[in-house]
Amino acid sequence: MACDADIMIIGGGLSGTMLAVQLLRQAGRRTILIIEPRAELGRGEAYSAVELGHTLNGNAARMSVDPDNPDDLTQWLTEHIAAGGWPESAEQNVPISELFPPRGLFGVYVQQRLAEARRVGAQQGSTVEHICAEVLDLQTDADAVLLSLSDGQSLRGACAVLATGMFPAARTAQKHSSGLNAAALDPWNVAAMRQLDPQASVLIIGSGLTMVDAVVSLEQAGHRGPIEVFSRHGLLPHARRQPPAWPDFLGDDKSIRTPRQLLRELRRHCRAAIAQGVDWQAPLDTVRVHIARLWSQATDVQRRQFVRHVRPWWESHHHRSPPLSAALVERLHGEGRLRIQAASFKGLEPNSKDGISIRIRRRGESETCVVQGAALINSSGIEYDWRRVARPLPQQLLARGLIQPGPLALGIAAAVDGAVLDADGRASSRVFAMGPPLRGMWWESTAVTDVALQAKALALRLVG
């Protein structure tokens, strides 16, 4: 039976779109299908936001989708703004390379780069087609990969790539659900928040970047009441600043291999930076390019220790908030409207009155208590454990042993070249993965630069 495509990409957010761009740039003729249920490619969960206040958490100089041109987004923004686009950019009052663009606008940038790549590919006879459906199942045989879609179609291709992106906890059905999402507001749904009493008390579970987005959404909806935030460690993301360059101490000293060694040396450099009047974020930013190497060479015990003891502080220091959003959170906190409490969410409570009740256990206390509010927002971040994601494709692949959980149940397991490992540890010759599904392999596998580099490497592997 003939194949419908040379390469089938499952997911058309940033990961899938960037892979298509890299494939179109390669010499040769090939047919590419992107199966994505959203009407638009290049947006996914992260870049479908429509509010200007929901911005990237990295400035333009850090967010290029072209691994060969770190200034690509800066150059695109320069042209876009000169043509009259995004007039609000002047409010940030910084050079274009230091702007934090709205996530929706970043989606437009990704789409334009795909359109350009399509024109390049067309010169060699390569095509990309968007199939607007969800992949429900995947099977392989000796000759091809067969996909079953939500619209009843079946597609057959020489190989398939799992570019499913992120599963935000607030929007992802859980296999073992507490009912939290059914009772909670979407963190990005400003229209729904406008239906609240502006003075109502809002409860938020989680204090990471999704919480920051939720606070921005509430502000744009006109909310002026109290906001109670509960997270296990009570840590807020630091504001992202633009520190000067710092020596690449990890590149200079290859003897640093374990998480303990990294933390000790990083603290030393941060103290040295502060003593010199340099922002502590400068030494921390040099670590980024070495994370994949350090994580992959660590033992399972070391990785587990890092996740258990260091992860909350790594997330709050490394995954930082854009300046305008951070300033809003700081202002509301200073006004007493926003309170951060170190407490674990223990479940929903029946409530006969208007509003919602949750049970929490504050850190350091053995007893739980009930907290009431008019509304609840789930800002607990990303669900990386595919065993908990109640979507047809992850559950089918796991049930039939075509994939296995990644290290520490983060994403799925794969070989270094992205080939998916089955339940017996065998690398597939036809099914690959990239981006957030490989979180367990590389730890940082979600940022734009990570995805761009993986897309280029995987495109070369597939073409080869």
Short mmCIF file of C-alpha atoms in Angstrom, two decimals, residues 187-372:
data_model
loop_
_atom_site.label_atom_id
_atom_site.label_comp_id
_atom_site.label_asym_id
_atom_site.label_seq_id
_atom_site.Cartn_x
_atom_site.Cartn_y
_atom_site.Cartn_z
CA PRO A 187 -5.85 30.78 33.61
CA TRP A 188 -5.90 32.47 30.18
CA ASN A 189 -9.65 32.97 29.78
CA VAL A 190 -10.08 36.70 30.39
CA ALA A 191 -13.67 36.65 29.12
CA ALA A 192 -14.70 34.13 31.80
CA MET A 193 -12.96 36.18 34.48
CA ARG A 194 -14.98 39.24 33.48
CA GLN A 195 -18.06 37.38 34.70
CA LEU A 196 -16.71 37.43 38.28
CA ASP A 197 -17.61 40.06 40.83
CA PRO A 198 -14.59 42.42 40.54
CA GLN A 199 -14.18 42.33 44.33
CA ALA A 200 -14.48 38.54 44.62
CA SER A 201 -11.82 36.45 46.32
CA VAL A 202 -9.92 34.19 43.87
CA LEU A 203 -7.91 31.11 44.89
CA ILE A 204 -4.96 29.95 42.78
CA ILE A 205 -3.20 26.58 43.03
CA GLY A 206 0.47 26.87 42.01
CA SER A 207 2.84 29.84 42.02
CA GLY A 208 4.86 29.45 38.80
CA LEU A 209 4.61 31.18 35.44
CA THR A 210 1.04 29.96 34.86
CA MET A 211 0.06 31.76 38.07
CA VAL A 212 1.70 34.92 36.74
CA ASP A 213 -0.38 34.58 33.57
CA ALA A 214 -3.52 34.06 35.66
CA VAL A 215 -2.85 37.24 37.63
CA VAL A 216 -2.35 39.16 34.37
CA SER A 217 -5.65 37.72 33.09
CA LEU A 218 -7.47 38.79 36.25
CA GLU A 219 -6.03 42.29 36.01
CA GLN A 220 -7.09 42.63 32.37
CA ALA A 221 -10.56 41.35 33.28
CA GLY A 222 -10.95 44.20 35.79
CA HIS A 223 -10.62 42.07 38.91
CA ARG A 224 -9.74 44.14 41.99
CA GLY A 225 -10.37 41.70 44.83
CA PRO A 226 -8.04 39.53 46.94
CA ILE A 227 -6.00 36.72 45.35
CA GLU A 228 -4.81 33.80 47.49
CA VAL A 229 -2.01 31.70 45.97
CA PHE A 230 -1.13 28.28 47.41
CA SER A 231 1.95 26.26 46.43
CA ARG A 232 4.03 23.69 48.26
CA HIS A 233 7.10 25.90 48.65
CA GLY A 234 5.54 29.33 48.29
CA LEU A 235 8.16 30.41 45.74
CA LEU A 236 7.52 33.04 43.07
CA PRO A 237 9.35 33.24 39.73
CA HIS A 238 12.04 35.90 39.76
CA ALA A 239 11.74 38.75 37.28
CA ARG A 240 13.84 38.31 34.15
CA ARG A 241 16.52 40.95 33.80
CA GLN A 242 19.21 41.61 31.20
CA PRO A 243 22.50 40.96 33.04
CA PRO A 244 25.92 41.42 31.42
CA ALA A 245 27.92 38.48 30.11
CA TRP A 246 29.66 36.22 32.61
CA PRO A 247 32.51 33.74 31.99
CA ASP A 248 31.35 30.27 30.94
CA PHE A 249 32.68 28.49 34.00
CA LEU A 250 31.10 25.15 33.04
CA GLY A 251 32.72 25.26 29.62
CA ASP A 252 36.08 26.00 31.21
CA ASP A 253 35.83 23.29 33.90
CA LYS A 254 34.64 19.89 32.63
CA SER A 255 35.23 18.32 36.06
CA ILE A 256 31.83 19.68 37.19
CA ARG A 257 29.54 16.74 36.53
CA THR A 258 27.07 16.21 39.38
CA PRO A 259 24.13 18.35 40.57
CA ARG A 260 25.90 18.87 43.90
CA GLN A 261 29.07 20.11 42.18
CA LEU A 262 27.01 22.36 39.92
CA LEU A 263 25.12 23.96 42.80
CA ARG A 264 28.28 24.54 44.81
CA GLU A 265 30.11 26.16 41.90
CA LEU A 266 27.08 28.16 40.76
CA ARG A 267 26.59 29.62 44.24
CA ARG A 268 30.25 30.57 44.33
CA HIS A 269 29.98 32.43 41.04
CA CYS A 270 26.73 34.14 42.07
CA ARG A 271 28.39 35.38 45.27
CA ALA A 272 31.36 36.60 43.22
CA ALA A 273 29.04 38.41 40.82
CA ILE A 274 27.15 40.15 43.63
CA ALA A 275 30.45 41.19 45.24
CA GLN A 276 31.41 42.84 41.93
CA GLY A 277 28.07 44.59 41.63
CA VAL A 278 26.89 42.24 38.85
CA ASP A 279 23.40 40.73 38.76
CA TRP A 280 23.38 37.12 40.05
CA GLN A 281 21.36 36.14 36.98
CA ALA A 282 24.52 36.55 34.86
CA PRO A 283 26.30 33.38 36.13
CA LEU A 284 23.02 31.45 36.16
CA ASP A 285 22.39 32.24 32.49
CA THR A 286 25.68 30.62 31.47
CA VAL A 287 24.41 27.25 32.76
CA ARG A 288 21.64 27.01 30.13
CA VAL A 289 23.71 25.59 27.28
CA HIS A 290 25.18 22.85 29.51
CA ILE A 291 21.97 21.51 31.04
CA ALA A 292 21.40 18.70 28.51
CA ARG A 293 24.96 17.41 28.99
CA LEU A 294 24.84 17.60 32.78
CA TRP A 295 21.41 15.97 32.99
CA SER A 296 22.21 13.14 30.56
CA GLN A 297 25.44 12.18 32.37
CA ALA A 298 23.86 12.27 35.86
CA THR A 299 22.84 9.02 37.52
CA ASP A 300 19.18 8.24 38.23
CA VAL A 301 19.84 8.84 41.94
CA GLN A 302 21.35 12.25 41.22
CA ARG A 303 18.46 13.19 38.94
CA ARG A 304 15.95 12.14 41.56
CA GLN A 305 17.76 14.19 44.21
CA PHE A 306 17.73 17.21 41.92
CA VAL A 307 14.00 16.90 41.20
CA ARG A 308 13.10 16.34 44.83
CA HIS A 309 15.32 18.93 46.51
CA VAL A 310 16.41 21.49 43.93
CA ARG A 311 13.67 21.64 41.31
CA PRO A 312 11.43 24.28 42.97
CA TRP A 313 14.34 26.71 43.33
CA TRP A 314 15.63 25.92 39.83
CA GLU A 315 12.18 26.66 38.37
CA SER A 316 11.73 29.94 40.26
CA HIS A 317 15.25 31.20 39.47
CA HIS A 318 15.60 29.90 35.92
CA HIS A 319 12.05 30.09 34.49
CA ARG A 320 11.65 33.77 35.16
CA SER A 321 8.75 36.13 34.71
CA PRO A 322 8.66 38.86 32.02
CA PRO A 323 9.30 42.28 33.59
CA LEU A 324 5.82 43.79 33.14
CA SER A 325 4.10 40.72 34.57
CA ALA A 326 6.57 40.51 37.44
CA ALA A 327 5.96 44.19 38.23
CA LEU A 328 2.20 43.55 38.39
CA VAL A 329 2.62 40.61 40.77
CA GLU A 330 5.01 42.62 42.94
CA ARG A 331 2.61 45.57 43.07
CA LEU A 332 -0.39 43.44 44.03
CA HIS A 333 1.69 41.66 46.65
CA GLY A 334 2.85 44.98 48.08
CA GLU A 335 -0.74 46.23 48.22
CA GLY A 336 -1.75 43.13 50.15
CA ARG A 337 -4.19 42.04 47.47
CA LEU A 338 -2.11 39.02 46.50
CA ARG A 339 -0.90 36.62 49.19
CA ILE A 340 1.47 33.67 48.67
CA GLN A 341 1.15 30.75 51.07
CA ALA A 342 3.30 27.61 51.28
CA ALA A 343 0.59 24.97 51.34
CA SER A 344 -0.33 21.73 49.55
CA PHE A 345 -3.65 21.33 47.76
CA LYS A 346 -5.49 18.32 49.20
CA GLY A 347 -8.72 18.40 47.23
CA LEU A 348 -12.04 20.11 46.65
CA GLU A 349 -14.62 20.42 49.38
CA PRO A 350 -18.42 20.34 48.98
CA ASN A 351 -19.80 23.83 49.30
CA SER A 352 -23.50 24.60 49.37
CA LYS A 353 -22.95 28.35 49.12
CA ASP A 354 -21.88 30.31 46.08
CA GLY A 355 -18.19 29.90 45.35
CA ILE A 356 -15.73 27.12 45.94
CA SER A 357 -13.93 25.51 48.89
CA ILE A 358 -10.60 23.69 48.86
CA ARG A 359 -8.74 21.73 51.50
CA ILE A 360 -5.08 22.60 52.03
CA ARG A 361 -2.28 21.71 54.40
CA ARG A 362 0.06 24.57 55.21
CA ARG A 363 3.74 23.80 55.25
CA GLY A 364 4.96 22.79 58.69
CA GLU A 365 1.48 21.85 59.90
CA SER A 366 0.04 18.36 60.25
CA GLU A 367 -3.64 19.29 60.09
CA THR A 368 -5.54 20.38 57.00
CA CYS A 369 -7.97 23.27 56.78
CA VAL A 370 -10.60 24.57 54.38
CA VAL A 371 -10.27 27.81 52.43
CA GLN A 372 -13.16 29.43 50.57
#
